Short mmCIF file of C-alpha atoms in Angstrom, two decimals:
data_model
loop_
_atom_site.label_atom_id
_atom_site.label_comp_id
_atom_site.label_asym_id
_atom_site.label_seq_id
_atom_site.Cartn_x
_atom_site.Cartn_y
_atom_site.Cartn_z
CA MET S 290 -59.85 5.45 -106.28
CA LYS S 291 -58.77 2.86 -108.67
CA LEU S 292 -55.83 0.67 -107.94
CA HIS S 293 -53.56 -1.44 -109.78
CA ALA S 294 -54.20 -4.80 -110.38
CA SER S 295 -51.51 -6.02 -108.97
CA THR S 296 -52.73 -3.96 -105.56
CA GLY S 297 -55.87 -5.92 -106.20
CA LEU S 298 -53.89 -9.29 -106.15
CA ALA S 299 -52.09 -9.04 -103.17
CA LEU S 300 -55.57 -7.79 -101.55
CA ALA S 301 -56.91 -11.84 -102.34
CA ALA S 302 -53.82 -13.08 -101.61
CA MET S 303 -53.81 -11.46 -98.12
CA ALA S 304 -57.72 -12.52 -97.77
CA LEU S 305 -56.09 -16.35 -97.91
CA SER S 306 -53.24 -16.09 -96.26
CA GLY S 307 -54.84 -14.40 -92.99
CA LEU S 308 -52.54 -11.36 -93.64
CA ALA S 309 -54.34 -7.82 -92.88
CA ALA S 310 -55.42 -5.96 -95.56
CA PRO S 311 -53.33 -2.60 -95.91
CA ALA S 312 -54.86 0.82 -95.25
CA PHE S 313 -54.60 1.99 -98.50
CA ALA S 314 -53.24 5.86 -99.56
CA ALA S 315 -55.57 9.21 -99.83
CA ASP S 316 -56.39 9.68 -103.58
CA ARG S 317 -53.66 11.69 -104.75
CA THR S 318 -53.42 12.29 -108.46
CA GLU S 319 -50.06 13.50 -109.03
CA PRO S 320 -47.27 10.75 -109.08
CA VAL S 321 -44.61 10.03 -106.47
CA ILE S 322 -41.64 10.73 -108.20
CA VAL S 323 -38.56 8.58 -107.63
CA PRO S 324 -34.44 8.86 -108.62
CA LEU S 325 -33.05 6.29 -109.83
CA VAL S 326 -29.07 6.47 -109.63
CA SER S 327 -27.62 4.04 -111.56
CA ASP S 328 -26.27 1.77 -108.84
CA THR S 329 -27.70 -1.44 -108.03
CA PRO S 330 -28.28 -1.37 -104.04
CA SER S 331 -29.35 2.57 -104.14
CA ASP S 332 -32.04 1.41 -107.23
CA VAL S 333 -33.17 -1.53 -105.74
CA ILE S 334 -34.17 0.08 -102.60
CA ALA S 335 -35.46 2.65 -104.09
CA ARG S 336 -38.00 0.44 -106.17
CA ILE S 337 -38.96 -1.47 -103.15
CA LEU S 338 -39.92 1.37 -101.51
CA GLY S 339 -41.49 2.27 -104.41
CA SER S 340 -43.38 -0.59 -105.54
CA THR S 341 -45.13 -0.70 -101.71
CA LEU S 342 -46.19 2.50 -102.01
CA ALA S 343 -48.21 1.54 -105.53
CA GLU S 344 -49.90 -1.31 -103.54
CA ALA S 345 -50.63 0.98 -101.16
CA GLY S 346 -52.45 2.72 -103.51
CA TYR S 347 -50.29 5.39 -105.35
CA ARG S 348 -48.34 6.24 -108.58
CA VAL S 349 -44.82 6.16 -108.30
CA ASP S 350 -42.99 7.21 -111.68
CA TYR S 351 -38.99 6.39 -111.68
CA VAL S 352 -36.60 9.03 -113.48
CA GLN S 353 -33.00 8.67 -113.88
CA ALA S 354 -30.62 11.13 -111.77
CA ASP S 355 -27.20 11.06 -110.62
CA TYR S 356 -27.02 10.96 -107.00
CA THR S 357 -25.42 14.59 -106.11
CA ALA S 358 -28.50 15.85 -108.01
CA SER S 359 -31.06 13.97 -106.34
CA PHE S 360 -30.89 15.82 -102.92
CA SER S 361 -31.41 19.06 -104.67
CA GLY S 362 -34.52 17.67 -106.75
CA ILE S 363 -35.70 16.45 -103.05
CA GLN S 364 -35.64 20.23 -101.55
CA THR S 365 -37.17 21.08 -105.17
CA GLY S 366 -40.30 19.13 -104.98
CA ASP S 367 -39.33 17.75 -108.37
CA LEU S 368 -38.38 14.38 -106.63
CA HIS S 369 -39.81 13.08 -103.86
CA TYR S 370 -37.40 10.55 -101.75
CA THR S 371 -33.87 9.40 -102.41
CA ILE S 372 -31.24 6.99 -100.85
CA CYS S 373 -28.51 8.23 -98.94
CA TRP S 374 -24.80 6.26 -98.35
CA GLN S 375 -23.67 6.50 -94.93
CA SER S 376 -20.45 8.36 -96.40
CA THR S 377 -21.87 11.19 -97.81
CA TRP S 378 -23.56 11.86 -94.48
CA GLU S 379 -22.81 15.68 -95.04
CA LEU S 380 -24.22 16.18 -98.74
CA CYS S 381 -27.51 14.46 -97.38
CA GLU S 382 -28.06 16.59 -93.81
CA ASP S 383 -27.07 19.58 -96.23
CA ALA S 384 -30.73 18.94 -98.09
CA THR S 385 -32.44 19.46 -94.63
CA GLU S 386 -31.36 22.93 -94.19
CA GLY S 387 -34.10 24.73 -94.67
CA GLY S 388 -36.87 22.33 -93.68
CA LYS S 389 -37.47 21.33 -97.43
CA ALA S 390 -36.24 17.62 -96.70
CA GLU S 391 -36.45 15.05 -93.69
CA ASN S 392 -34.33 11.98 -93.09
CA VAL S 393 -36.72 9.38 -92.45
CA GLY S 394 -34.99 6.71 -91.19
CA SER S 395 -32.26 3.76 -92.27
CA THR S 396 -33.22 1.51 -94.34
CA GLY S 397 -31.55 -1.19 -92.20
CA ILE S 398 -28.94 -2.02 -95.15
CA SER S 399 -25.23 -1.42 -93.72
CA SER S 400 -22.76 0.12 -95.67
CA ALA S 401 -19.33 0.50 -95.73
CA GLU S 402 -16.99 2.10 -98.36
CA GLY S 403 -13.20 2.82 -99.00
CA TRP S 404 -10.02 1.67 -101.43
CA TRP S 405 -10.82 -2.20 -102.08
CA TYR S 406 -8.11 -4.63 -104.07
CA PRO S 407 -8.24 -8.06 -104.98
CA LEU S 408 -5.75 -10.60 -102.80
CA SER S 409 -3.99 -10.92 -105.16
CA LEU S 410 -2.44 -7.72 -105.20
CA LYS S 411 -0.12 -8.43 -101.70
CA GLU S 412 2.07 -10.41 -104.36
CA HIS S 413 3.11 -6.65 -104.99
CA CYS S 414 2.40 -4.64 -101.65
CA PRO S 415 2.96 -7.05 -98.87
CA GLY S 416 2.13 -5.71 -95.83
CA LEU S 417 -1.60 -5.05 -96.95
CA PRO S 418 -4.73 -4.62 -96.19
CA ASP S 419 -2.91 -1.97 -93.69
CA TRP S 420 -2.75 1.51 -95.34
CA LYS S 421 1.39 1.60 -95.24
CA ALA S 422 1.85 -1.24 -97.80
CA LEU S 423 0.52 1.85 -100.69
CA LYS S 424 3.59 3.65 -100.04
CA GLU S 425 6.31 1.47 -101.04
CA PRO S 426 7.58 2.40 -104.07
CA ALA S 427 7.74 -1.19 -106.05
CA CYS S 428 3.60 -1.02 -104.74
CA ILE S 429 3.23 2.03 -106.73
CA GLU S 430 5.38 0.89 -109.71
CA ALA S 431 2.93 -2.22 -110.04
CA LEU S 432 -0.63 -0.15 -109.99
CA ALA S 433 0.89 2.42 -112.56
CA THR S 434 -0.26 2.34 -116.21
CA ALA S 435 1.09 4.76 -119.37
CA GLU S 436 -2.25 7.01 -117.92
CA THR S 437 -1.13 7.04 -114.96
CA ALA S 438 2.95 6.80 -114.29
CA PRO S 439 4.78 7.18 -112.11
CA LYS S 440 1.61 7.13 -110.27
CA ALA S 441 -0.98 4.45 -109.30
CA ARG S 442 -4.01 4.36 -111.10
CA PHE S 443 -6.97 4.04 -108.18
CA VAL S 444 -10.29 3.16 -110.14
CA GLU S 445 -12.66 5.73 -109.28
CA GLY S 446 -16.93 5.23 -109.62
CA PRO S 447 -19.05 8.42 -111.38
CA ALA S 448 -17.62 11.50 -111.07
CA ASP S 449 -20.96 12.64 -108.69
CA TRP S 450 -20.34 10.35 -106.58
CA VAL S 451 -18.63 10.93 -102.99
CA MET S 452 -15.28 9.71 -102.88
CA PRO S 453 -12.22 11.42 -100.76
CA VAL S 454 -9.70 9.47 -102.63
CA SER S 455 -7.71 12.62 -103.40
CA GLU S 456 -7.99 13.82 -100.24
CA MET S 457 -6.91 10.46 -98.32
CA ALA S 458 -4.04 10.50 -100.64
CA ALA S 459 -2.76 13.75 -100.07
CA ALA S 460 -3.17 13.26 -96.24
CA PHE S 461 -1.33 9.89 -96.83
CA ASP S 462 0.99 11.19 -98.71
CA ILE S 463 0.18 7.91 -101.10
CA ASP S 464 1.12 8.58 -105.29
CA VAL S 465 -2.19 7.60 -106.62
CA GLU S 466 -4.27 9.29 -109.34
CA PRO S 467 -7.85 8.80 -109.58
CA ILE S 468 -9.25 7.43 -112.84
CA PRO S 469 -12.99 8.20 -113.22
CA SER S 470 -15.36 5.60 -114.61
CA GLY S 471 -18.41 5.95 -116.26
CA SER S 472 -21.07 4.10 -114.36
CA ALA S 473 -20.73 1.98 -111.40
CA ALA S 474 -20.83 -0.74 -113.48
CA ALA S 475 -17.95 -0.09 -115.60
CA MET S 476 -16.42 0.64 -112.25
CA VAL S 477 -16.86 -3.02 -111.11
CA ALA S 478 -16.41 -4.18 -114.46
CA THR S 479 -12.54 -2.64 -114.47
CA ILE S 480 -11.61 -4.06 -111.53
CA SER S 481 -12.63 -7.38 -111.41
CA ALA S 482 -11.18 -7.59 -115.45
CA ALA S 483 -8.09 -6.99 -113.81
CA ALA S 484 -8.17 -8.84 -110.83
CA ARG S 485 -9.22 -12.44 -113.48
CA ARG S 486 -6.33 -11.91 -115.28
CA GLY S 487 -3.66 -11.01 -112.43
CA GLU S 488 -2.71 -7.52 -112.92
CA PRO S 489 -2.34 -4.96 -110.10
CA VAL S 490 -5.58 -2.67 -109.33
CA ILE S 491 -7.06 -0.88 -106.44
CA GLY S 492 -9.99 1.14 -106.51
CA TRP S 493 -13.60 2.74 -105.18
CA GLY S 494 -15.12 -0.31 -102.96
CA TYR S 495 -18.35 -0.06 -101.45
CA THR S 496 -21.32 -2.43 -99.37
CA PRO S 497 -23.70 -3.91 -100.27
CA HIS S 498 -22.35 -5.14 -103.57
CA TRP S 499 -22.33 -8.72 -104.32
CA TYR S 500 -18.80 -8.34 -105.65
CA PHE S 501 -17.13 -6.47 -102.74
CA MET S 502 -18.55 -8.53 -100.77
CA SER S 503 -17.10 -11.24 -102.24
CA ASP S 504 -13.90 -13.35 -100.61
CA GLU S 505 -11.69 -12.12 -103.74
CA GLY S 506 -10.56 -9.07 -101.98
CA GLU S 507 -10.74 -6.93 -98.79
CA PHE S 508 -10.35 -3.09 -98.15
CA VAL S 509 -7.25 -1.22 -96.76
CA GLN S 510 -7.18 -0.60 -93.64
CA PHE S 511 -6.78 3.55 -92.58
CA PRO S 512 -7.22 4.41 -89.20
CA GLU S 513 -10.67 4.21 -87.85
CA PHE S 514 -12.88 6.99 -89.22
CA GLU S 515 -13.85 9.79 -86.13
CA GLU S 516 -15.54 12.96 -87.38
CA GLU S 517 -12.79 15.47 -86.42
CA CYS S 518 -10.67 13.96 -89.06
CA TYR S 519 -12.72 15.73 -91.43
CA THR S 520 -12.67 18.56 -90.00
CA ASP S 521 -9.25 19.17 -87.88
CA PRO S 522 -5.61 18.75 -89.41
CA ALA S 523 -4.15 18.49 -85.92
CA TRP S 524 -6.50 14.80 -86.03
CA GLY S 525 -4.59 12.06 -87.07
CA THR S 526 -1.10 11.06 -88.35
CA ASN S 527 -0.40 14.08 -90.51
CA PRO S 528 -0.76 17.27 -88.81
CA ASP S 529 -0.81 19.43 -91.42
CA ALA S 530 -4.58 17.53 -93.51
CA THR S 531 -7.71 16.51 -92.67
CA HIS S 532 -8.84 13.00 -93.91
CA ASP S 533 -6.44 10.98 -92.72
CA CYS S 534 -8.78 8.29 -91.60
CA GLY S 535 -11.39 5.86 -93.32
CA VAL S 536 -14.34 6.66 -94.69
CA LYS S 537 -17.38 6.75 -92.33
CA THR S 538 -19.48 3.32 -92.44
CA GLY S 539 -23.22 2.81 -91.50
CA SER S 540 -26.22 2.52 -93.05
CA LEU S 541 -28.32 3.49 -96.05
CA TRP S 542 -31.13 6.03 -95.46
CA VAL S 543 -34.23 7.61 -96.91
CA TYR S 544 -34.20 10.98 -97.84
CA ALA S 545 -37.69 12.57 -98.57
CA ASN S 546 -39.67 15.63 -99.51
CA SER S 547 -41.23 17.54 -96.49
CA GLU S 548 -43.91 18.23 -98.31
CA LEU S 549 -45.09 15.14 -99.28
CA LEU S 550 -44.54 13.71 -95.97
CA ALA S 551 -46.84 16.31 -94.74
CA GLU S 552 -49.19 15.61 -97.35
CA GLU S 553 -49.31 11.85 -97.25
CA PRO S 554 -49.51 10.18 -94.00
CA GLU S 555 -49.78 6.56 -95.30
CA ALA S 556 -46.50 7.35 -97.29
CA LYS S 557 -44.81 8.51 -94.28
CA ALA S 558 -46.22 5.49 -92.17
CA ILE S 559 -44.66 3.19 -95.04
CA MET S 560 -41.50 5.26 -95.06
CA ASP S 561 -41.12 4.86 -91.07
CA ALA S 562 -41.85 0.85 -91.49
CA PHE S 563 -39.55 0.51 -94.33
CA GLU S 564 -37.17 -1.68 -93.04
CA LEU S 565 -34.60 -4.29 -94.74
CA SER S 566 -31.67 -6.93 -93.81
CA ASP S 567 -28.18 -7.43 -95.55
CA SER S 568 -29.53 -10.98 -96.26
CA GLN S 569 -32.58 -10.06 -97.98
CA LEU S 570 -31.07 -8.22 -100.81
CA ALA S 571 -27.99 -10.22 -101.45
CA ASP S 572 -29.59 -12.19 -104.21
CA VAL S 573 -31.24 -9.40 -105.71
CA PHE S 574 -27.85 -7.61 -106.64
CA ARG S 575 -26.47 -10.70 -107.76
CA SER S 576 -29.09 -11.25 -110.06
CA ILE S 577 -28.71 -7.92 -111.46
CA ASP S 578 -24.92 -7.27 -111.55
CA VAL S 579 -24.30 -10.93 -112.37
CA ASP S 580 -27.06 -12.92 -114.36
CA GLY S 581 -28.27 -9.40 -115.77
CA THR S 582 -31.81 -9.22 -114.70
CA PRO S 583 -33.20 -5.70 -115.13
CA LEU S 584 -33.79 -4.21 -112.26
CA GLU S 585 -37.36 -4.22 -112.95
CA ASP S 586 -37.77 -7.90 -113.04
CA ALA S 587 -35.57 -8.50 -109.86
CA VAL S 588 -37.48 -6.59 -107.64
CA ASP S 589 -40.79 -7.96 -109.48
CA THR S 590 -39.81 -11.10 -108.07
CA TRP S 591 -38.44 -10.22 -104.29
CA MET S 592 -42.12 -8.31 -104.14
CA ALA S 593 -43.54 -11.66 -104.89
CA GLU S 594 -41.62 -13.60 -102.80
CA ASN S 595 -41.42 -11.42 -99.72
CA GLU S 596 -45.27 -10.62 -99.88
CA GLU S 597 -45.07 -10.73 -96.11
CA VAL S 598 -42.22 -8.12 -95.24
CA TRP S 599 -43.42 -5.50 -97.33
CA SER S 600 -47.15 -6.13 -96.23
CA ALA S 601 -46.20 -5.31 -92.53
CA TRP S 602 -44.99 -2.36 -94.09
CA ILE S 603 -48.22 -1.36 -95.21
CA ASN S 604 -49.95 -2.00 -92.39
#
C-alpha cells in the first residue's frame, strides 16, 4: 500500500526516537469522509483525528456540512465520523437508532454552553450572574436594540445549532429575542465587538473557545441541569414549562458510521484510543480565531509538535 510522504517521515522519526512503529491500516481504496461544520473546536478535533488516520494509511477527505446534517450523513454512510456536543445529546443519540451510527467515546475535551455576557453588563444588570437579574426592566431596556425593542437582543449562533434560548426565555419569563448569526465567527465577533465598545450585550457562549474561556465575561447561572428539566414541566421553578434549568455540560464525543467501524478495525482502534485535553488545544483555537491561522496549518503544526500523543493512538 502506498503511504503518504508524511507517514514515511513519521516512521523514520519514530525509529530514531525509539517510538514503536504503528500498525498501518488495511488497503482501503475509499476515503474516510469527514464533515467540517465551521466551528473551530469541532473542526480542530475532527481534523486531528483525520490527520491521525492519514498517518495510519487512510485517505481522508473533508467536506463542509452543517452540524445537524452531519449526523444524518453518518447514518447514511455519506460521512464517516463527526463531533458531538454534550448539549445536543438527544440529536447525537437519535443518530444511533437503527444501528447505523455509534458513539465511539469522549474526545476528552470538556464542554459548557449557555447564556454568556461580558462583565461590563453587570453595571446595567446588577445581580448577575444570577438569572433573575435579567428579568429587571432596566436590564432588558439596556440590552434592547432598534431591531428587538422592547425585548432584549440575544446574539445566537447559526440557525442549524441546537440552542434552547427561546425555550429557556419562555420558562424563566425573560424578555429576549434571539437573533441568529451567520456563523460561529460572526456570533463571537458581534459579542466581542459590542463588549469592546462598552455596549450591553448577551449571547450564546460555549467552551472550549478561547473567548468564552477568557476573564472578559462569564455564563449566566441558571438552576443546574437535570434530565427531567427538559421533559417534565413539574420540575423546576416554572410548573408549566420545561427548560427551566441551565444547559447540560459534559464532553465532546466522536460519533462514527457503524459500517466503517466494522470494516476498519484499525480505524476503530484509533478512535477508541483518541483522547485529548483542554490544555492541549487552547493555543490551537486561539491561533485560528485570533491570529487567523488556517485550520489545516494549525492542525499540521499541532501534529508536528505532538507526535508522541497521536502515535500512541495508532500503536
